[in-house]
Amino acid sequence: MRDANTESETEAVFDKERRYIMQTYRRPRILMVAGEGARLRDSYGNEYIDCVGGIAVNVTGYCHPAVVEAIKEQVDKLIHVSNLYYTEPQVELAEKLVHLTGMNKVFFCNSGAESVEAALKLATKVTGKSGFIAAEGSFHGRTAGALSVTAGHKFRRAFEQLLLRGVKFVPYNDADAIEDAIDGDTAAVILEPIQGESGVIVPSDGYLSAVRDICTDKGVLLILDEIQTGFGRTGRWFCKDHEGVQPDIMTIAKALGSGLPIGAMLALEGIEFETSEHASTFGGNPLACRAALASIGVIEREGLVERSAELGAYLLSRLRADGLASRGVVKELRGRGLMIGIELLEPCTEIVDEALRRGILINCTADKVIRLVPPLVIGREELDRVISVLEEIIIV
Ligand SMILES: *Cc1c(COP(=O)(O)O)cnc(C)c1O
């Protein structure tokens, strides 16, 4: 089928979307048709440099040849067979993930929220308890369990009756608050090593290791949600590696498959489900696993973890050197690797719209934070263009 490429065809897509799709997303009237590297193209042939990256998914960029090739090869062989039989890509990917994370066993699923659900169930099963401690500002997903440990009122408000009762929220970046909140019912503490959705909140050095020690002392499990921070995003393979912290349970998704839907939960030895305690029809399907293996191969061969650290440091230092941080409307510039937040004193909607008009895609999270999570393959010249556009439009 040919892509829409005239105004009336494009408008027809927008009309149908409104008629047939629940309006859970607010989106600009742009129809994306193709992408390459860190660039996207719309139905009118306009090009954009993308700093949203599929929300931290497209680490290897759009249509990386190695990922495309691996997917095409696998499609010709086997797309899906269910977990009632063995498939090689799944086992190969599990081995790879265990080596990359230092965890011991993997459970495969299809999304971030699903991996958090698996983590909460597993923690309940191995401890026999149902209390969780999560952080204010946390985001762990939208399904019932994941939403129960997600803090935002706007996400929870219509669903409070459905949510788990035993969840306590404590201030982020405060290890003592976690120690005080742990009681005899606590199964686990769940944290993002950098909070993504609430605006790229980077905790102080030593926070995660202090929480690790507290959990170990009190016999409570530590779940780290690396769904957004994984796969080189913060300049290390996983954000936990900055402090050498090992959780008991870890959740990953987003960048794992470079765009094919796949998630995973990993745990240390002895923390595991038994037959029939958990399952997922599509979990670890050969197509998604081949894509993930290819994506990890690209990250390794192209040194994307180091590249993320370098380019992230470059971006932050350029913005600082050029005085962006001292403009009146800018409250703070922060981040790690290519996960960067520019916190404003006012909503960033207009800046996002203006950037779009100038061919740069950025995303606004927590109302006032511009979040930059571009593909890790983004070119330095592309980044320079992003910097100059941001400096042109964040003027007051
Ligand atoms: C995106 C995200 C999730 C939810 O992932 P989905 O695939 O959208 O369900 C959970 N935790 C964190 C930290 C995330 O960034």
Short mmCIF file of C-alpha atoms and ligand atoms in Angstrom, two decimals:
data_model
loop_
_atom_site.label_atom_id
_atom_site.label_comp_id
_atom_site.label_asym_id
_atom_site.label_seq_id
_atom_site.Cartn_x
_atom_site.Cartn_y
_atom_site.Cartn_z
CA MET A 1 0.00 0.00 0.00
CA ARG A 2 1.21 3.48 -0.89
CA ASP A 3 1.64 6.00 1.96
CA ALA A 4 -0.66 9.01 2.17
CA ASN A 5 1.20 11.91 0.59
CA THR A 6 -1.34 14.55 -0.37
CA GLU A 7 -3.11 16.97 1.90
CA SER A 8 -6.49 15.31 1.49
CA GLU A 9 -5.09 11.83 2.12
CA THR A 10 -3.27 13.06 5.20
CA GLU A 11 -6.37 14.83 6.53
CA ALA A 12 -8.40 11.66 5.95
CA VAL A 13 -6.04 9.77 8.26
CA PHE A 14 -6.53 12.36 11.01
CA ASP A 15 -10.33 12.17 10.61
CA LYS A 16 -10.38 8.39 10.83
CA GLU A 17 -8.11 8.44 13.85
CA ARG A 18 -10.58 10.64 15.70
CA ARG A 19 -13.48 8.43 14.66
CA TYR A 20 -11.94 5.02 15.41
CA ILE A 21 -9.27 5.40 18.08
CA MET A 22 -9.80 6.25 21.75
CA GLN A 23 -8.39 9.68 22.32
CA THR A 24 -5.78 8.74 24.93
CA TYR A 25 -3.04 10.71 23.17
CA ARG A 26 -2.82 14.33 22.22
CA ARG A 27 -0.71 14.64 19.07
CA PRO A 28 0.29 17.28 16.56
CA ARG A 29 -1.29 16.89 13.11
CA ILE A 30 1.71 15.22 11.53
CA LEU A 31 1.69 11.87 9.79
CA MET A 32 5.02 10.09 10.01
CA VAL A 33 5.86 7.83 7.09
CA ALA A 34 9.55 6.98 7.24
CA GLY A 35 12.72 7.32 9.26
CA GLU A 36 16.45 6.85 9.02
CA GLY A 37 19.06 7.34 11.74
CA ALA A 38 17.81 10.15 13.97
CA ARG A 39 15.55 11.60 11.25
CA LEU A 40 11.85 11.18 10.59
CA ARG A 41 9.92 12.16 7.48
CA ASP A 42 6.23 13.15 7.33
CA SER A 43 3.64 12.69 4.60
CA TYR A 44 4.59 16.03 2.99
CA GLY A 45 8.27 15.13 2.83
CA ASN A 46 9.28 17.38 5.75
CA GLU A 47 12.23 16.08 7.76
CA TYR A 48 12.64 16.22 11.51
CA ILE A 49 15.61 15.61 13.78
CA ASP A 50 14.12 13.45 16.46
CA CYS A 51 14.98 13.96 20.14
CA VAL A 52 12.02 11.88 21.32
CA GLY A 53 13.33 8.64 19.84
CA GLY A 54 10.05 6.76 20.21
CA ILE A 55 10.24 7.73 23.92
CA ALA A 56 13.70 6.31 24.55
CA VAL A 57 12.98 3.25 22.39
CA ASN A 58 14.88 3.83 19.15
CA VAL A 59 18.43 3.66 20.54
CA THR A 60 19.79 2.42 17.21
CA GLY A 61 17.80 5.03 15.30
CA TYR A 62 15.16 4.41 12.66
CA CYS A 63 15.58 1.42 10.37
CA HIS A 64 19.14 0.55 11.32
CA PRO A 65 20.22 -1.81 8.50
CA ALA A 66 21.42 -4.51 10.92
CA VAL A 67 18.13 -4.50 12.82
CA VAL A 68 16.06 -4.44 9.61
CA GLU A 69 18.09 -7.31 8.16
CA ALA A 70 17.73 -9.46 11.30
CA ILE A 71 13.96 -8.91 11.39
CA LYS A 72 13.56 -9.73 7.69
CA GLU A 73 15.56 -12.94 8.04
CA GLN A 74 13.53 -14.05 11.04
CA VAL A 75 10.19 -13.22 9.41
CA ASP A 76 11.00 -15.67 6.64
CA LYS A 77 11.71 -18.43 9.17
CA LEU A 78 9.36 -18.12 12.11
CA ILE A 79 7.34 -15.27 13.58
CA HIS A 80 5.64 -16.93 16.52
CA VAL A 81 5.20 -20.39 18.01
CA SER A 82 4.13 -19.86 21.68
CA ASN A 83 6.13 -20.73 24.76
CA LEU A 84 5.01 -24.35 24.64
CA TYR A 85 8.13 -25.04 22.51
CA TYR A 86 11.74 -23.91 22.54
CA THR A 87 13.04 -21.27 20.17
CA GLU A 88 16.68 -20.32 19.77
CA PRO A 89 16.47 -16.48 19.64
CA GLN A 90 14.73 -16.45 23.04
CA VAL A 91 17.40 -18.55 24.73
CA GLU A 92 20.21 -16.63 23.05
CA LEU A 93 18.72 -13.30 24.16
CA ALA A 94 18.26 -14.53 27.74
CA GLU A 95 21.94 -15.50 27.91
CA LYS A 96 22.96 -12.11 26.50
CA LEU A 97 20.78 -10.18 28.96
CA VAL A 98 22.07 -12.16 31.93
CA HIS A 99 25.64 -11.28 30.91
CA LEU A 100 24.86 -7.61 30.33
CA THR A 101 22.94 -7.08 33.59
CA GLY A 102 24.68 -9.41 36.05
CA MET A 103 21.25 -10.83 36.92
CA ASN A 104 20.59 -14.59 36.80
CA LYS A 105 17.25 -15.45 35.21
CA VAL A 106 14.89 -13.81 32.75
CA PHE A 107 11.12 -13.73 32.25
CA PHE A 108 10.07 -12.33 28.85
CA CYS A 109 7.00 -10.20 28.19
CA ASN A 110 5.98 -7.47 25.74
CA SER A 111 6.06 -4.09 27.43
CA GLY A 112 7.30 -2.10 30.36
CA ALA A 113 4.11 -2.28 32.41
CA GLU A 114 4.02 -6.02 31.94
CA SER A 115 7.54 -6.42 33.25
CA VAL A 116 6.59 -4.34 36.32
CA GLU A 117 3.52 -6.54 36.86
CA ALA A 118 5.77 -9.58 36.75
CA ALA A 119 8.19 -7.96 39.23
CA LEU A 120 5.42 -7.16 41.74
CA LYS A 121 3.97 -10.66 41.49
CA LEU A 122 7.40 -12.24 41.87
CA ALA A 123 8.25 -10.10 44.92
CA THR A 124 4.91 -11.06 46.51
CA LYS A 125 5.46 -14.72 45.79
CA VAL A 126 8.99 -14.97 47.18
CA THR A 127 8.37 -12.84 50.31
CA GLY A 128 4.77 -13.84 51.02
CA LYS A 129 4.08 -10.11 51.57
CA SER A 130 2.12 -7.52 49.63
CA GLY A 131 3.49 -4.14 50.75
CA PHE A 132 5.51 -1.98 48.36
CA ILE A 133 7.42 1.24 48.81
CA ALA A 134 7.65 3.53 45.79
CA ALA A 135 8.86 7.08 45.28
CA GLU A 136 6.93 10.28 44.87
CA GLY A 137 7.12 11.21 41.20
CA SER A 138 7.53 7.57 40.17
CA PHE A 139 6.25 6.20 36.88
CA HIS A 140 6.09 2.43 36.39
CA GLY A 141 3.26 1.97 33.88
CA ARG A 142 -0.52 1.96 33.50
CA THR A 143 -1.76 -1.57 34.24
CA ALA A 144 -3.31 -2.14 37.66
CA GLY A 145 -0.21 -3.31 39.52
CA ALA A 146 2.18 -0.92 37.80
CA LEU A 147 -0.24 1.96 38.30
CA SER A 148 -0.45 1.10 42.01
CA VAL A 149 3.25 1.99 42.38
CA THR A 150 2.99 5.02 40.05
CA ALA A 151 2.59 8.28 41.93
CA GLY A 152 0.95 10.75 39.55
CA HIS A 153 -2.56 11.82 40.53
CA LYS A 154 -3.54 12.39 36.89
CA PHE A 155 -2.68 8.77 36.04
CA ARG A 156 -4.39 7.26 39.12
CA ARG A 157 -7.39 9.43 39.81
CA ALA A 158 -10.07 7.51 37.88
CA PHE A 159 -8.81 4.11 39.07
CA GLU A 160 -8.09 4.35 42.81
CA GLN A 161 -10.64 1.58 43.60
CA LEU A 162 -8.69 -0.84 41.44
CA LEU A 163 -5.24 -0.24 42.93
CA LEU A 164 -3.23 -2.24 45.45
CA ARG A 165 -3.77 -1.10 49.02
CA GLY A 166 -0.34 -1.74 50.52
CA VAL A 167 1.72 0.88 48.68
CA LYS A 168 3.55 3.72 50.48
CA PHE A 169 5.07 6.66 48.62
CA VAL A 170 8.16 8.35 50.04
CA PRO A 171 10.20 11.32 48.76
CA TYR A 172 12.64 10.39 45.98
CA ASN A 173 16.35 10.74 46.71
CA ASP A 174 15.82 10.19 50.45
CA ALA A 175 17.16 6.83 51.63
CA ASP A 176 16.17 7.47 55.28
CA ALA A 177 12.54 7.87 54.21
CA ILE A 178 12.69 4.36 52.74
CA GLU A 179 14.23 2.96 55.91
CA ASP A 180 11.46 4.56 58.00
CA ALA A 181 8.71 3.30 55.70
CA ILE A 182 9.76 -0.36 55.70
CA ASP A 183 7.65 -2.50 58.02
CA GLY A 184 6.74 -6.14 58.53
CA ASP A 185 4.45 -6.15 55.48
CA THR A 186 7.00 -4.75 53.01
CA ALA A 187 7.81 -7.07 50.12
CA ALA A 188 9.93 -4.68 48.07
CA VAL A 189 11.11 -1.18 47.30
CA ILE A 190 10.65 -0.18 43.65
CA LEU A 191 12.59 2.72 42.11
CA GLU A 192 13.67 4.24 38.81
CA PRO A 193 17.42 4.95 38.98
CA ILE A 194 16.64 8.25 37.22
CA GLN A 195 12.98 9.27 37.16
CA GLY A 196 11.96 9.68 33.52
CA GLU A 197 8.32 10.71 33.19
CA SER A 198 8.46 13.08 36.14
CA GLY A 199 11.15 15.09 34.38
CA VAL A 200 14.58 13.41 34.31
CA ILE A 201 15.13 13.59 38.08
CA VAL A 202 18.70 12.46 38.80
CA PRO A 203 19.24 11.40 42.44
CA SER A 204 22.41 12.22 44.40
CA ASP A 205 25.41 9.92 44.10
CA GLY A 206 25.17 7.26 46.77
CA TYR A 207 21.36 7.16 46.92
CA LEU A 208 20.93 3.84 45.15
CA SER A 209 23.72 2.14 47.07
CA ALA A 210 22.29 3.43 50.37
CA VAL A 211 18.88 2.02 49.40
CA ARG A 212 20.54 -1.26 48.41
CA ASP A 213 22.15 -1.54 51.86
CA ILE A 214 18.89 -0.73 53.65
CA CYS A 215 16.98 -3.35 51.66
CA THR A 216 19.66 -5.96 52.36
CA ASP A 217 19.71 -5.13 56.10
CA LYS A 218 15.94 -5.26 56.43
CA GLY A 219 15.44 -8.32 54.24
CA VAL A 220 13.35 -6.46 51.68
CA LEU A 221 13.72 -6.86 47.91
CA LEU A 222 14.96 -4.03 45.70
CA ILE A 223 13.29 -3.69 42.29
CA LEU A 224 15.01 -1.32 39.85
CA ASP A 225 12.92 -0.14 36.92
CA GLU A 226 15.41 0.41 34.08
CA ILE A 227 12.72 0.50 31.40
CA GLN A 228 13.67 4.02 30.32
CA THR A 229 17.29 4.17 31.54
CA GLY A 230 18.52 0.88 30.04
CA PHE A 231 20.64 0.09 26.99
CA GLY A 232 23.11 2.95 27.08
CA ARG A 233 20.63 5.76 27.58
CA THR A 234 22.50 7.23 30.57
CA GLY A 235 26.02 6.50 29.32
CA ARG A 236 26.33 3.05 30.92
CA TRP A 237 24.63 -0.14 29.78
CA PHE A 238 22.26 0.26 32.71
CA CYS A 239 21.93 3.21 35.04
CA LYS A 240 22.59 0.97 38.07
CA ASP A 241 26.14 0.48 36.73
CA HIS A 242 27.09 4.07 37.59
CA GLU A 243 27.04 2.99 41.24
CA GLY A 244 27.66 -0.73 40.84
CA VAL A 245 24.32 -1.49 42.49
CA GLN A 246 22.69 -4.86 41.88
CA PRO A 247 18.92 -5.07 42.45
CA ASP A 248 17.11 -8.30 43.33
CA ILE A 249 14.69 -7.76 40.46
CA MET A 250 15.05 -5.54 37.40
CA THR A 251 12.61 -4.48 34.70
CA ILE A 252 13.55 -3.55 31.12
CA ALA A 253 11.60 -2.84 27.93
CA LYS A 254 11.62 0.32 25.75
CA ALA A 255 15.02 0.20 24.00
CA LEU A 256 15.41 -3.58 24.34
CA GLY A 257 14.01 -4.36 20.88
CA SER A 258 14.83 -1.09 19.09
CA GLY A 259 11.10 -0.74 18.37
CA LEU A 260 9.78 -4.29 18.27
CA PRO A 261 7.56 -4.68 21.36
CA ILE A 262 9.44 -6.65 24.00
CA GLY A 263 10.00 -6.40 27.73
CA ALA A 264 11.74 -8.53 30.32
CA MET A 265 12.02 -8.97 34.04
CA LEU A 266 15.28 -10.28 35.45
CA ALA A 267 16.00 -11.59 38.92
CA LEU A 268 18.83 -12.94 41.04
CA GLU A 269 19.31 -16.66 41.67
CA GLY A 270 16.56 -18.22 43.77
CA ILE A 271 14.06 -15.46 43.04
CA GLU A 272 11.89 -17.12 40.44
CA PHE A 273 8.48 -18.28 39.32
CA GLU A 274 7.58 -21.92 38.99
CA THR A 275 5.54 -23.52 36.23
CA SER A 276 2.13 -21.88 35.70
CA GLU A 277 2.77 -19.08 38.20
CA HIS A 278 3.19 -16.56 35.41
CA ALA A 279 3.11 -16.54 31.59
CA SER A 280 2.72 -14.44 28.47
CA THR A 281 1.58 -15.72 25.08
CA PHE A 282 3.81 -13.44 23.04
CA GLY A 283 6.58 -13.12 25.62
CA GLY A 284 10.00 -13.73 24.10
CA ASN A 285 8.67 -14.46 20.64
CA PRO A 286 11.39 -15.24 18.08
CA LEU A 287 10.85 -12.10 15.99
CA ALA A 288 11.08 -9.68 18.92
CA CYS A 289 14.07 -11.57 20.35
CA ARG A 290 15.95 -11.46 17.02
CA ALA A 291 15.35 -7.72 16.84
CA ALA A 292 16.64 -7.32 20.40
CA LEU A 293 19.76 -9.39 19.67
CA ALA A 294 20.45 -7.30 16.57
CA SER A 295 19.90 -4.07 18.47
CA ILE A 296 22.27 -5.11 21.26
CA GLY A 297 24.81 -6.10 18.58
CA VAL A 298 24.61 -2.59 17.09
CA ILE A 299 25.04 -0.97 20.51
CA GLU A 300 28.17 -3.07 21.05
CA ARG A 301 29.73 -2.70 17.59
CA GLU A 302 29.08 1.02 17.28
CA GLY A 303 30.06 1.85 20.86
CA LEU A 304 26.71 3.51 21.50
CA VAL A 305 27.03 3.35 25.29
CA GLU A 306 30.21 5.44 25.22
CA ARG A 307 28.71 7.63 22.51
CA SER A 308 25.72 8.37 24.74
CA ALA A 309 28.03 9.42 27.59
CA GLU A 310 30.12 11.65 25.29
CA LEU A 311 27.29 13.27 23.35
CA GLY A 312 25.23 13.81 26.50
CA ALA A 313 28.14 15.55 28.22
CA TYR A 314 28.74 17.60 25.06
CA LEU A 315 25.10 18.66 24.81
CA LEU A 316 24.86 19.69 28.46
CA SER A 317 28.16 21.56 28.42
CA ARG A 318 27.30 23.42 25.18
CA LEU A 319 23.91 24.47 26.56
CA ARG A 320 25.59 25.60 29.80
CA ALA A 321 28.47 27.37 28.07
CA ASP A 322 26.06 29.21 25.79
CA GLY A 323 24.16 30.44 28.83
CA LEU A 324 20.88 28.57 28.31
CA ALA A 325 20.71 27.75 32.02
CA SER A 326 20.81 31.42 32.96
CA ARG A 327 17.86 32.43 30.79
CA GLY A 328 14.97 33.59 32.96
CA VAL A 329 12.55 30.85 32.00
CA VAL A 330 15.03 27.99 32.59
CA LYS A 331 14.98 26.54 36.09
CA GLU A 332 17.49 23.74 35.66
CA LEU A 333 19.47 21.75 33.10
CA ARG A 334 20.23 18.18 34.10
CA GLY A 335 20.73 14.65 32.90
CA ARG A 336 23.05 11.74 32.33
CA GLY A 337 24.19 10.48 28.94
CA LEU A 338 21.57 11.18 26.29
CA MET A 339 18.77 11.49 28.84
CA ILE A 340 18.46 15.20 29.39
CA GLY A 341 15.88 17.43 31.03
CA ILE A 342 15.49 21.17 30.63
CA GLU A 343 13.16 22.29 33.41
CA LEU A 344 11.30 25.50 32.73
CA LEU A 345 9.38 27.78 35.07
CA GLU A 346 6.35 27.52 32.79
CA PRO A 347 4.66 24.85 30.63
CA CYS A 348 6.77 23.93 27.61
CA THR A 349 3.93 23.43 25.09
CA GLU A 350 4.78 26.48 23.00
CA ILE A 351 8.46 25.63 22.84
CA VAL A 352 7.64 22.09 21.73
CA ASP A 353 5.37 23.47 18.96
CA GLU A 354 7.95 26.00 17.84
CA ALA A 355 10.72 23.38 17.75
CA LEU A 356 8.46 21.23 15.60
CA ARG A 357 7.95 24.08 13.14
CA ARG A 358 11.74 24.28 12.90
CA GLY A 359 12.14 20.56 12.28
CA ILE A 360 13.12 19.38 15.76
CA LEU A 361 11.04 16.89 17.73
CA ILE A 362 11.21 17.28 21.51
CA ASN A 363 8.86 16.09 24.18
CA CYS A 364 7.42 17.78 27.21
CA THR A 365 7.03 15.72 30.37
CA ALA A 366 5.69 16.70 33.80
CA ASP A 367 4.28 19.86 32.10
CA LYS A 368 7.44 21.94 32.46
CA VAL A 369 10.33 19.69 31.51
CA ILE A 370 11.67 19.38 27.98
CA ARG A 371 12.98 15.84 27.74
CA LEU A 372 15.65 14.97 25.20
CA VAL A 373 16.10 11.23 24.62
CA PRO A 374 17.33 11.04 20.99
CA PRO A 375 18.54 7.89 19.27
CA LEU A 376 22.10 7.18 20.46
CA VAL A 377 23.24 7.22 16.80
CA ILE A 378 22.35 10.91 16.43
CA GLY A 379 25.12 12.81 14.62
CA ARG A 380 27.08 15.63 16.24
CA GLU A 381 25.92 18.04 13.50
CA GLU A 382 22.33 17.03 14.17
CA LEU A 383 22.87 17.70 17.84
CA ASP A 384 24.39 21.08 16.99
CA ARG A 385 21.25 21.92 15.03
CA VAL A 386 19.12 20.91 18.05
CA ILE A 387 21.24 23.13 20.30
CA SER A 388 20.93 26.16 18.04
CA VAL A 389 17.17 25.75 17.65
CA LEU A 390 16.71 25.41 21.43
CA GLU A 391 18.80 28.53 21.94
CA GLU A 392 16.74 30.41 19.35
CA ILE A 393 13.40 29.53 20.87
CA ILE A 394 14.09 29.50 24.61
CA ILE A 395 14.76 33.21 24.62
CA VAL A 396 13.33 34.84 27.71
C1 LIG B 1 7.71 3.76 29.86
C2 LIG B 1 7.94 3.29 31.24
C3 LIG B 1 7.18 2.25 31.80
C4 LIG B 1 5.99 1.64 31.09
O1 LIG B 1 6.35 1.02 29.90
P1 LIG B 1 5.21 0.62 28.82
O2 LIG B 1 5.96 -0.18 27.80
O3 LIG B 1 4.67 1.90 28.30
O4 LIG B 1 4.19 -0.18 29.54
C5 LIG B 1 7.49 1.81 33.07
N1 LIG B 1 8.52 2.34 33.75
C6 LIG B 1 9.29 3.32 33.25
C7 LIG B 1 10.43 3.85 34.05
C8 LIG B 1 9.02 3.84 31.98
O5 LIG B 1 9.76 4.84 31.50
#
